[in-house]
XYZ file of C-alpha atoms in Angstrom:
739
model
C 104.133 90.020 122.663
C 101.906 87.097 120.950
C 104.550 84.680 119.504
C 102.789 84.735 115.904
C 103.176 88.009 114.250
C 99.584 89.597 114.346
C 99.904 89.424 110.523
C 100.406 85.978 109.846
C 97.806 84.979 112.493
C 95.959 81.436 110.562
C 92.881 82.680 109.707
C 91.018 80.004 111.055
C 91.612 81.337 114.879
C 89.648 84.226 114.233
C 87.222 83.834 112.488
C 86.730 79.742 112.654
C 87.193 77.160 111.201
C 84.410 77.089 107.977
C 84.578 80.326 106.984
C 88.784 80.335 106.951
C 87.477 76.542 104.656
C 86.313 78.614 102.198
C 88.359 81.934 102.512
C 92.180 79.197 102.217
C 90.090 76.678 99.285
C 88.221 79.226 97.144
C 90.286 83.022 97.399
C 93.706 81.239 98.269
C 93.493 83.274 101.476
C 95.310 81.346 104.799
C 96.492 83.592 107.671
C 95.375 88.098 108.332
C 97.304 88.802 105.301
C 95.788 88.003 103.243
C 92.626 88.628 104.180
C 93.867 92.911 104.241
C 95.872 92.567 101.178
C 92.501 91.254 99.307
C 91.329 94.627 98.367
C 88.052 95.632 97.339
C 87.182 95.658 93.204
C 85.384 98.200 93.220
C 83.136 100.781 95.388
C 79.039 101.726 94.795
C 78.321 104.911 96.623
C 74.990 103.912 99.031
C 72.575 105.974 96.749
C 74.240 104.606 93.165
C 73.304 101.399 91.558
C 75.538 100.083 89.525
C 75.880 99.922 85.633
C 74.733 96.992 84.234
C 74.783 97.352 80.832
C 78.640 96.571 81.528
C 78.268 92.947 83.458
C 81.211 90.563 82.361
C 79.418 87.432 81.135
C 80.390 83.849 83.097
C 81.562 85.614 85.870
C 81.509 86.646 89.510
C 79.576 89.451 90.028
C 78.237 91.669 93.089
C 75.308 94.467 91.223
C 73.948 97.220 93.812
C 69.993 97.178 92.268
C 66.778 97.771 92.545
C 64.044 95.467 92.296
C 61.567 96.692 88.966
C 58.917 93.527 89.903
C 58.391 90.243 90.960
C 56.693 87.705 89.405
C 55.916 84.354 90.377
C 55.726 81.072 87.656
C 54.082 77.616 87.707
C 55.383 75.126 85.127
C 54.878 71.749 84.459
C 58.699 69.772 85.215
C 59.087 66.213 85.361
C 59.780 66.733 89.204
C 57.035 68.648 89.031
C 54.378 67.027 86.730
C 50.943 69.047 87.693
C 51.972 72.104 87.702
C 53.693 72.199 90.660
C 57.186 73.312 89.216
C 57.850 76.968 90.609
C 59.878 79.653 88.823
C 60.434 83.525 90.770
C 60.954 85.655 87.996
C 62.621 89.229 89.958
C 63.575 92.880 87.785
C 66.154 94.912 88.873
C 67.621 97.462 87.509
C 69.665 100.908 86.866
C 67.760 102.771 85.716
C 68.454 102.796 82.684
C 69.463 99.302 81.863
C 67.765 96.013 83.302
C 69.462 92.151 84.239
C 66.742 89.982 85.451
C 66.922 87.425 88.089
C 65.681 83.849 88.367
C 64.983 81.758 91.174
C 63.770 77.760 91.090
C 61.652 75.140 93.543
C 61.989 76.226 97.525
C 63.632 78.332 96.984
C 61.410 81.404 95.634
C 59.645 81.988 99.128
C 62.678 83.750 100.997
C 63.326 86.146 97.772
C 59.649 86.520 96.873
C 58.344 87.955 100.476
C 61.423 89.845 100.542
C 62.734 91.308 96.858
C 59.498 93.507 96.232
C 60.175 96.600 94.215
C 61.968 99.964 94.736
C 64.292 97.250 97.877
C 67.605 98.028 97.007
C 69.748 95.352 97.470
C 73.207 93.516 96.242
C 72.952 90.783 94.525
C 75.587 87.936 93.531
C 76.553 85.130 90.768
C 76.922 84.625 87.597
C 76.267 86.523 84.679
C 74.417 84.585 82.044
C 73.175 84.849 78.420
C 69.230 82.797 78.477
C 67.142 83.286 75.770
C 69.590 86.410 75.066
C 69.082 88.628 77.747
C 71.240 88.665 80.519
C 70.785 86.962 84.024
C 71.893 85.917 86.906
C 70.435 82.449 88.875
C 69.348 82.504 91.514
C 71.385 85.234 93.202
C 72.958 85.813 96.497
C 71.832 88.440 97.858
C 71.728 91.364 101.284
C 69.120 93.715 101.167
C 69.888 97.636 101.796
C 67.831 99.007 104.513
C 67.650 102.554 105.382
C 69.274 104.175 108.205
C 66.737 103.155 110.633
C 66.796 99.799 111.137
C 68.798 98.203 113.593
C 72.381 99.032 114.865
C 73.888 97.021 113.912
C 72.433 97.197 110.079
C 73.899 100.455 110.768
C 77.255 99.560 112.000
C 77.796 97.569 108.729
C 77.102 100.205 105.647
C 77.889 102.608 107.004
C 79.895 105.610 105.938
C 78.747 105.911 102.135
C 81.647 104.003 100.199
C 80.399 100.412 99.720
C 83.248 97.790 99.522
C 82.812 95.095 96.587
C 85.530 92.421 97.024
C 86.474 89.532 94.001
C 83.744 87.157 95.671
C 82.774 84.010 95.107
C 79.915 81.969 95.113
C 80.718 80.507 98.635
C 81.098 83.512 99.985
C 79.747 86.820 98.806
C 81.077 90.321 99.020
C 79.639 91.422 101.741
C 80.710 88.174 104.548
C 83.966 89.210 103.116
C 83.280 92.277 104.166
C 82.673 91.023 108.237
C 85.537 89.337 107.902
C 88.361 92.264 106.630
C 86.397 94.553 109.168
C 87.999 91.705 112.261
C 90.895 92.320 111.464
C 90.961 95.637 110.164
C 93.679 96.356 113.785
C 95.998 94.046 112.860
C 97.033 96.355 109.722
C 98.920 98.120 112.084
C 101.810 95.851 112.996
C 102.292 95.742 109.117
C 105.434 96.029 108.186
C 106.537 97.827 105.357
C 108.580 97.258 102.565
C 109.493 100.324 101.302
C 113.156 101.905 102.475
C 112.056 105.246 104.037
C 113.661 107.697 101.874
C 111.192 106.422 98.739
C 108.511 106.750 100.514
C 109.362 109.482 101.312
C 110.312 111.189 98.521
C 107.437 110.693 96.886
C 104.963 111.268 99.487
C 103.418 107.305 99.473
C 101.309 107.144 103.593
C 102.642 104.648 105.340
C 101.255 101.124 104.893
C 98.724 100.872 107.498
C 97.134 103.800 106.293
C 96.598 102.492 103.203
C 95.383 99.248 104.787
C 93.357 100.910 106.722
C 91.909 103.292 104.249
C 91.388 100.634 100.891
C 89.090 98.799 103.487
C 87.258 102.339 104.776
C 87.507 104.597 103.065
C 85.470 108.107 103.613
C 86.149 109.307 100.750
C 87.106 108.726 96.914
C 89.914 110.779 98.376
C 91.241 107.873 100.431
C 90.746 105.631 97.677
C 93.527 107.498 95.546
C 95.824 107.778 98.047
C 95.720 103.515 99.650
C 96.091 102.141 95.483
C 99.687 104.753 94.637
C 100.817 103.722 98.229
C 100.036 100.129 97.195
C 100.834 100.636 93.240
C 103.924 100.806 94.684
C 104.763 98.499 97.252
C 103.689 95.783 94.617
C 105.825 97.234 91.153
C 108.990 97.715 93.312
C 108.822 94.592 95.211
C 108.465 92.599 92.514
C 110.999 94.658 90.750
C 113.451 94.039 93.288
C 112.552 90.400 92.864
C 113.685 90.684 89.487
C 117.138 92.910 90.056
C 117.568 90.731 92.028
C 117.591 87.852 89.661
C 119.389 90.372 87.373
C 122.350 90.356 89.422
C 122.426 86.812 90.714
C 122.695 84.818 86.133
C 125.112 88.050 85.996
C 127.757 86.671 88.425
C 127.055 83.276 86.730
C 130.322 81.922 84.515
C 129.113 81.111 80.958
C 131.532 80.128 78.291
C 131.582 83.220 75.858
C 130.024 81.882 71.740
C 131.793 83.071 69.322
C 131.149 82.769 65.584
C 134.713 81.530 63.255
C 134.917 83.779 60.320
C 134.261 80.923 57.889
C 132.540 78.272 59.605
C 129.317 76.521 59.474
C 127.614 79.812 59.920
C 128.978 82.143 56.860
C 128.396 79.212 54.130
C 124.898 79.246 55.360
C 124.185 82.591 55.384
C 125.575 82.058 51.349
C 123.267 79.759 51.137
C 120.357 81.893 51.517
C 117.776 83.055 48.471
C 116.581 86.772 49.781
C 118.753 88.785 52.465
C 117.674 89.456 56.319
C 114.545 92.371 57.447
C 117.005 95.419 58.862
C 114.437 93.989 61.638
C 116.826 90.087 62.051
C 120.519 91.855 61.057
C 119.401 94.005 64.125
C 118.236 91.422 66.611
C 121.139 88.782 65.627
C 123.437 91.754 66.214
C 122.322 92.307 70.047
C 122.499 88.134 70.610
C 125.448 87.658 69.372
C 126.782 90.683 71.723
C 125.506 89.050 74.931
C 126.863 85.226 73.154
C 129.961 86.156 73.027
C 130.141 87.647 76.388
C 131.563 85.554 79.661
C 128.064 85.302 81.355
C 125.066 83.859 80.391
C 122.925 85.596 77.876
C 118.955 85.698 78.575
C 116.638 87.567 76.655
C 113.821 87.595 75.344
C 113.171 87.612 71.416
C 109.414 88.805 70.447
C 108.217 88.548 66.768
C 105.041 88.733 65.127
C 103.750 85.122 63.415
C 105.792 85.035 60.889
C 108.258 87.722 61.385
C 111.527 85.375 60.912
C 112.748 84.099 64.057
C 113.315 80.963 63.838
C 115.563 82.119 61.166
C 117.708 84.561 64.019
C 117.329 81.276 66.525
C 118.915 78.621 63.941
C 121.591 81.371 63.012
C 122.610 82.395 66.589
C 122.512 78.013 67.545
C 124.833 77.933 64.001
C 127.076 81.237 66.016
C 127.464 78.446 68.617
C 128.170 75.208 66.562
C 130.736 77.182 64.810
C 132.439 78.126 68.541
C 132.556 74.266 68.789
C 129.030 73.680 70.976
C 125.814 72.449 71.088
C 122.707 73.853 70.194
C 118.804 72.211 71.308
C 115.234 74.136 70.650
C 112.940 73.412 72.725
C 109.112 73.168 71.422
C 105.811 72.887 73.279
C 104.367 69.993 71.539
C 105.856 66.888 69.401
C 103.766 68.516 66.105
C 105.916 71.790 66.333
C 109.178 70.056 67.164
C 108.823 67.833 63.967
C 107.837 70.713 61.986
C 111.058 72.518 63.863
C 113.457 70.145 62.168
C 112.078 69.845 58.766
C 112.241 73.518 58.417
C 116.090 73.801 60.082
C 116.945 70.683 57.177
C 115.243 72.509 54.443
C 117.056 76.048 55.790
C 120.653 74.141 56.012
C 120.420 72.037 53.246
C 123.931 69.829 52.952
C 124.637 71.886 55.764
C 123.107 69.421 58.069
C 124.383 66.413 57.231
C 127.222 66.071 59.011
C 129.147 62.989 59.089
C 127.130 61.743 56.119
C 128.445 61.835 52.099
C 127.512 64.247 49.684
C 127.641 66.692 53.410
C 129.610 70.316 53.091
C 132.422 70.607 54.259
C 131.349 72.220 58.001
C 128.166 70.494 58.277
C 127.240 69.296 61.162
C 124.465 66.845 62.104
C 120.235 67.986 63.275
C 118.987 65.208 65.733
C 115.279 65.345 66.541
C 114.299 64.253 70.082
C 110.788 63.367 71.144
C 108.533 61.178 73.516
C 107.255 58.672 71.817
C 110.764 57.876 69.125
C 111.068 53.959 69.118
C 113.833 53.200 71.399
C 116.505 52.600 68.370
C 116.208 55.986 66.904
C 116.080 57.305 70.872
C 118.942 55.474 70.847
C 121.294 56.657 68.382
C 119.447 59.818 68.486
C 121.280 60.160 72.816
C 124.809 58.708 71.578
C 124.883 61.457 69.105
C 124.681 64.374 71.342
C 126.522 62.983 74.111
C 129.480 62.268 71.531
C 128.796 66.204 70.281
C 128.204 64.296 66.685
C 125.336 65.942 66.745
C 125.951 69.760 66.708
C 121.713 70.797 66.604
C 119.217 68.776 68.361
C 115.327 69.901 68.266
C 112.964 68.719 70.453
C 110.337 68.768 73.297
C 110.721 67.982 76.908
C 111.732 64.640 76.371
C 115.681 66.283 76.378
C 115.037 67.282 79.768
C 114.854 63.631 81.146
C 117.894 62.611 83.452
C 119.352 59.811 80.638
C 120.140 63.073 77.680
C 123.060 63.845 77.996
C 125.389 66.324 75.617
C 129.004 66.881 74.968
C 128.817 70.599 75.384
C 125.473 72.144 75.628
C 126.354 75.946 74.829
C 122.777 78.049 74.023
C 118.922 76.911 74.830
C 116.796 78.471 72.539
C 112.278 78.193 73.946
C 110.048 77.971 71.483
C 106.754 79.828 73.438
C 107.896 80.662 76.381
C 104.387 80.130 78.402
C 104.024 76.970 77.992
C 107.061 76.441 79.840
C 108.093 76.163 83.505
C 110.682 77.199 85.823
C 111.978 73.227 86.848
C 112.135 72.357 83.290
C 114.581 75.731 82.043
C 116.382 74.721 85.047
C 117.244 70.964 84.855
C 118.264 72.037 80.997
C 120.522 74.557 81.881
C 122.154 71.649 84.273
C 123.166 70.009 81.242
C 125.408 72.358 80.345
C 129.788 72.404 82.145
C 129.342 76.078 82.226
C 124.847 77.747 82.431
C 124.211 77.646 78.374
C 123.360 81.177 76.924
C 119.606 81.695 76.981
C 116.995 82.956 74.234
C 112.956 82.884 74.391
C 110.761 83.237 71.390
C 107.172 84.123 71.901
C 105.116 84.697 68.897
C 102.734 86.818 71.743
C 103.493 89.911 71.342
C 104.237 90.991 74.835
C 103.433 94.900 75.840
C 106.225 96.658 76.796
C 105.538 97.217 80.745
C 104.344 93.225 80.447
C 107.511 92.665 79.223
C 109.244 94.497 82.033
C 107.151 92.858 84.896
C 106.790 88.883 83.565
C 110.438 88.613 81.311
C 111.455 91.162 83.849
C 115.399 89.038 84.124
C 114.909 88.529 80.367
C 116.667 91.568 78.083
C 114.274 91.916 75.059
C 114.522 91.992 71.262
C 111.881 92.529 69.216
C 110.822 91.979 65.541
C 108.247 94.005 63.658
C 108.857 93.635 60.150
C 107.052 91.007 58.195
C 109.697 90.077 55.365
C 108.655 90.559 52.070
C 105.757 88.136 50.272
C 104.367 87.924 53.452
C 100.270 88.340 51.867
C 97.319 90.189 53.788
C 94.909 88.633 55.877
C 91.187 89.286 55.971
C 89.565 89.188 59.313
C 85.545 89.028 58.975
C 83.395 88.593 62.285
C 80.058 86.024 61.992
C 76.966 86.701 63.830
C 75.715 82.583 63.622
C 72.855 83.981 65.792
C 71.797 86.545 64.278
C 72.280 85.730 60.913
C 72.287 82.328 60.035
C 73.102 82.465 56.335
C 75.905 84.370 57.454
C 77.035 81.344 57.885
C 76.517 79.454 55.055
C 78.191 81.815 53.004
C 81.002 81.345 55.675
C 80.573 77.633 53.839
C 80.945 78.473 50.534
C 83.942 81.131 50.868
C 85.685 78.094 51.988
C 84.762 75.916 48.961
C 85.733 78.543 46.996
C 88.924 79.112 47.819
C 89.649 74.975 47.583
C 87.746 75.244 44.266
C 90.526 78.216 43.740
C 93.545 75.662 44.471
C 94.247 76.056 48.407
C 93.240 75.092 52.148
C 91.146 74.944 54.722
C 90.963 74.906 58.907
C 88.488 74.813 60.809
C 88.828 75.321 64.449
C 87.066 74.207 67.415
C 87.720 74.957 71.476
C 86.771 71.001 71.876
C 87.360 67.503 71.192
C 84.289 66.355 71.468
C 85.220 62.263 72.528
C 83.968 63.037 75.510
C 86.360 62.661 77.969
C 86.111 65.993 78.310
C 85.365 66.204 81.572
C 82.409 63.937 82.312
C 81.538 66.859 84.768
C 80.465 69.019 82.714
C 78.195 66.525 80.264
C 76.124 65.769 83.686
C 75.927 70.216 84.427
C 74.265 70.120 80.713
C 71.681 68.389 81.757
C 70.528 69.902 85.071
C 70.000 72.911 83.509
C 65.950 74.526 82.745
C 64.202 73.133 80.321
C 64.173 76.060 77.821
C 67.920 76.990 78.394
C 69.055 74.526 75.932
C 70.532 76.596 73.352
C 72.413 79.663 75.536
C 73.921 76.433 77.571
C 74.819 74.009 75.194
C 78.676 73.268 75.664
C 81.948 74.317 72.773
C 81.157 73.292 69.377
C 83.934 69.825 69.183
C 86.255 68.326 66.622
C 84.725 65.372 66.253
C 80.912 66.353 65.470
C 81.705 69.607 63.111
C 83.977 67.856 61.064
C 80.986 65.111 60.910
C 78.240 67.827 60.044
C 80.475 69.362 57.561
C 81.907 65.985 55.777
C 78.078 65.258 55.550
C 76.889 68.815 54.596
C 77.739 72.006 53.217
C 81.473 70.930 52.283
C 81.007 67.898 51.175
C 82.391 66.586 48.827
C 85.945 68.117 50.077
C 88.792 65.683 51.923
C 88.388 66.701 55.225
C 90.551 65.239 58.155
C 90.436 66.334 62.339
C 92.960 66.931 63.818
C 94.371 67.438 68.495
C 96.170 66.777 70.934
C 94.949 63.030 71.642
C 95.826 61.375 68.683
C 98.747 58.971 68.742
C 102.156 61.674 67.624
C 102.800 59.223 64.520
C 98.849 59.589 63.542
C 99.049 63.515 63.965
C 101.818 63.601 61.554
C 100.594 61.616 59.401
C 97.769 64.168 59.365
C 99.727 66.540 59.092
C 102.563 65.618 56.697
C 99.117 65.095 54.262
C 97.648 68.845 54.818
C 101.257 69.711 54.112
C 101.237 68.280 50.918
C 98.100 68.973 49.933
C 95.620 66.150 49.747
C 93.195 67.554 52.374
C 91.519 70.618 51.812
C 89.628 70.982 54.681
C 91.386 70.445 58.900
C 89.745 70.313 61.373
C 91.133 70.482 64.187
C 91.677 72.094 68.257
C 94.275 74.915 68.684
C 97.438 71.786 68.379
C 97.991 74.007 65.195
C 97.772 77.437 67.211
C 102.084 77.359 67.270
C 103.787 77.416 64.377
C 102.030 74.757 62.049
C 103.639 76.446 58.432
C 101.409 75.441 55.480
C 101.549 78.750 52.759
C 98.612 76.629 50.261
C 96.386 77.007 53.236
C 94.593 80.190 52.868
C 91.103 80.434 54.868
C 90.377 79.593 58.005
C 86.839 79.582 59.854
C 86.840 79.487 63.923
C 83.766 77.985 65.460
C 82.700 79.785 69.251
C 84.781 81.816 68.759
C 84.780 83.687 71.225
C 85.124 80.728 73.733
C 89.347 82.203 72.669
C 91.592 84.782 73.553
C 92.836 87.490 72.030
C 95.403 86.723 72.006
C 95.166 84.147 71.108
C 93.017 84.513 67.635
C 95.538 86.706 66.646
C 97.900 83.452 67.000
C 95.497 81.288 64.713
C 94.819 83.695 62.153
C 98.880 83.719 61.729
C 98.770 80.120 60.477
C 96.579 81.336 57.406
C 98.287 84.227 54.229
C 101.416 82.610 54.771
C 102.172 82.090 51.019
C 101.609 84.556 47.911
C 97.889 84.451 48.231
C 96.056 86.524 50.655
C 94.291 85.252 53.592
C 91.214 85.127 54.769
C 89.557 84.336 58.681
C 86.285 83.700 59.893
C 85.685 84.400 63.800
C 82.139 82.391 64.127
C 80.435 83.350 66.763
C 76.536 83.430 68.256
C 77.357 85.722 71.054
C 74.555 89.169 71.146
C 75.421 92.097 68.966
C 76.057 93.945 72.598
C 78.354 91.891 74.340
C 81.249 92.184 75.249
C 82.697 89.281 73.962
C 81.497 90.230 70.285
C 82.823 93.709 71.270
C 86.197 91.437 71.718
C 86.351 89.646 68.403
C 85.109 92.733 66.284
C 88.871 94.464 67.596
C 90.869 91.528 66.440
C 88.689 91.679 63.160
C 89.321 95.043 63.281
C 93.235 95.302 63.707
C 96.254 93.334 62.296
C 98.945 94.548 64.789
C 99.337 92.435 67.219
C 101.109 95.049 69.964
C 98.012 96.928 70.312
C 95.803 93.677 70.275
C 97.409 92.477 73.464
C 97.229 95.712 75.099
C 92.982 95.386 73.583
C 93.596 91.718 75.570
C 94.614 93.319 78.823
C 92.216 96.251 79.380
C 89.900 93.391 78.785
C 91.094 90.570 81.111
C 92.441 90.983 85.319
C 95.393 90.923 85.064
C 95.916 88.212 87.404
C 95.581 86.450 84.004
C 98.205 88.181 82.480
C 100.870 86.724 85.299
C 99.977 83.626 84.506
C 97.792 82.053 87.387
C 94.211 81.892 85.645
C 91.824 79.881 87.588
C 89.248 82.779 89.210
C 90.589 83.713 92.506
C 94.303 82.641 92.982
C 96.800 84.623 95.039
C 97.906 86.496 91.886
C 101.285 89.115 93.465
C 99.159 91.880 91.501
C 96.377 93.657 93.235
C 96.017 96.530 92.421
C 99.079 97.121 89.637
C 97.448 97.104 86.549
C 100.456 96.493 83.723
C 98.894 98.441 81.408
C 98.148 101.970 83.172
C 100.897 101.874 85.574
C 103.623 101.566 82.604
C 105.441 105.049 84.752
C 105.409 103.581 88.286
C 106.549 100.310 86.423
C 109.704 101.506 85.399
C 110.452 104.186 88.003
C 110.366 101.132 90.257
C 112.569 99.095 87.710
C 114.633 101.234 88.406
C 114.588 101.999 92.233
C 114.829 99.241 92.858
C 117.827 97.922 90.586
C 119.383 100.778 92.449
C 118.864 99.522 95.677
C 120.434 95.805 94.728
C 122.723 97.063 92.839
C 123.757 98.768 96.416
C 122.802 95.608 98.983
C 122.967 93.175 96.631
C 120.841 90.995 100.062
C 118.792 93.659 101.025
C 120.533 93.161 104.661
C 119.501 97.250 105.719
C 116.159 97.347 104.319
C 114.355 93.967 106.454
C 111.139 94.565 105.653
C 111.273 94.282 102.054
C 112.753 90.883 102.881
C 110.232 89.448 104.702
C 107.638 91.477 101.539
C 110.490 88.938 99.026
C 109.598 86.085 100.483
C 105.789 86.682 100.759
C 105.999 87.332 97.462
C 108.401 84.396 96.085
C 107.136 81.622 98.420
C 107.117 78.301 95.959
C 104.308 79.385 94.221
C 105.836 82.834 93.009
C 109.391 81.308 92.217
C 107.520 79.163 89.567
C 105.070 81.885 88.465
C 107.541 84.545 88.146
C 109.899 82.216 86.032
C 107.246 80.929 83.866
C 105.844 84.618 82.874
């Protein structure tokens, strides 16, 4: 028997070092097992052509299509001033839509000979827009010849179904297919992670059979069988990992924290100028019940932008202070930490003045701790934490440093979980004498299945009512390229809002001080001469602010805010904006989370197609926070038919964050949702679709909980243990906890 199990054999031994290197670097595939689990994204039938109208922008795609025509042009360029530059334009078609291919320079000769009208081939490349039309520049291609030419071709394209793999520019789908063909015999040795009873009870095929059928299906039924089986693997292994984590958490001790009858919490509730919504009361009860138990609370609090999560979290913090402990709130940025600190101190009034003259009887101290504080202020804050003088601490990652010691840490509140890593969560946890309770807040609405998958180790509470007094927000798409006068009207609307005494945000995707990425600047200049309009870099804060101040918003007070400014400057800009001294704030997404200026009623998002759906929803939540209605304008130059425009139309058409997060998920691939947005990086979900497979995930969660309850160490299921170890290698552990 070979010492290395077949599936752990390194690819370089099987496929040679060059191919193995590309697979490792671009697709994260290192072993035979990794490659076998690199499933086709879809299948083409030999006689059918890909539907070209549905191709995603800026993604690497593989399509099967027929050449309609090919034209060779010569043109003058800097390299070929005498009109000797050559450009081959090939139009391919699926019978209804068309797609343009272009080849330049010396690269035109081979395709000019081979891509004759009527030829069918697979083409791979990145889809871009040029002169308002979809195109692939310099695609790789593999001709689909008739079955008469050569044995090898017949063999490699045998069977009616052609698997198309997630590929990269360096490794086309058909090369992956050949590599998989080489390692497919090893599939026989795959160890099955599913308990026998579960597999038989649900009528699922064995793992070796599933791998064979997904890569070499003879019929569509084969694909169905394979996918049904592989979905169960993914759902079950992931849910087992989460069930084990939940089980481990319940074994940890924690100090129960119960608020006293007439303490700080009661005093705080008495001074609230409004009553809590039913949702806030319900969620508070869930949290207080958790805090009263002797193992750590792990709760995820989801709430729409502006649903009053901070108030719920503050009441939980006050309950812990009442019981003699300390509570800490972690924010992802300094701007946000300062803002939370201001709003908490405002809400608490004299209750936040513990140890000071004029402080109320039950008062405590509320301390801010960030990385950019001066040495003296920092020393003071650290002392208040160590002595227990400060009951509530608000800060950034600076709170996690070794020097920071707490007197008795009882509760950690994390704002905007997706910006927080597992190491940070653990480092804070280690600062309590016993593990503190944990409350994670997110304003990104998460469909139930994603919550079960990504935050499966947390119990979930949802705040879906908006407090009274919040205003509606109207959203519109502004098609700047098709209808330039719409953009002019957008700036008029901003002026109108300002003349009515309100303020506005203008959001851009880039800062524009050009340290962003020198490589991008260099790439820009290499584009073919006509490509400038479509290939321009994303709009930048510094450029847009200058153009607006000199042009359509002349005479208004315009300021900029971005992540590379000094913390003091950022804070000063935010204070001026909050005080109403600035009319228009041109910013990057640093304002996405938690910035609260009720007088800001309008937002214009430039290049809106470059932001994700949930990000646009977050940004939009910054306006309409007062009594005046809000307005959000999504500016885009993308053509009407593009997927990007459809995404923007979806955002404009609904205010329901849960609905939007569903649309977002359906449009993106699951890998992004689960935290690994780099293209081709390994995500543990390959066939499981978080939205469509809701039932499988829910059932797998139940099955996994039962298995773990009966056998926490999984001693009787070696195959499942092996699968878990593979899933929970280093990066997986982090990815699961980061969410």
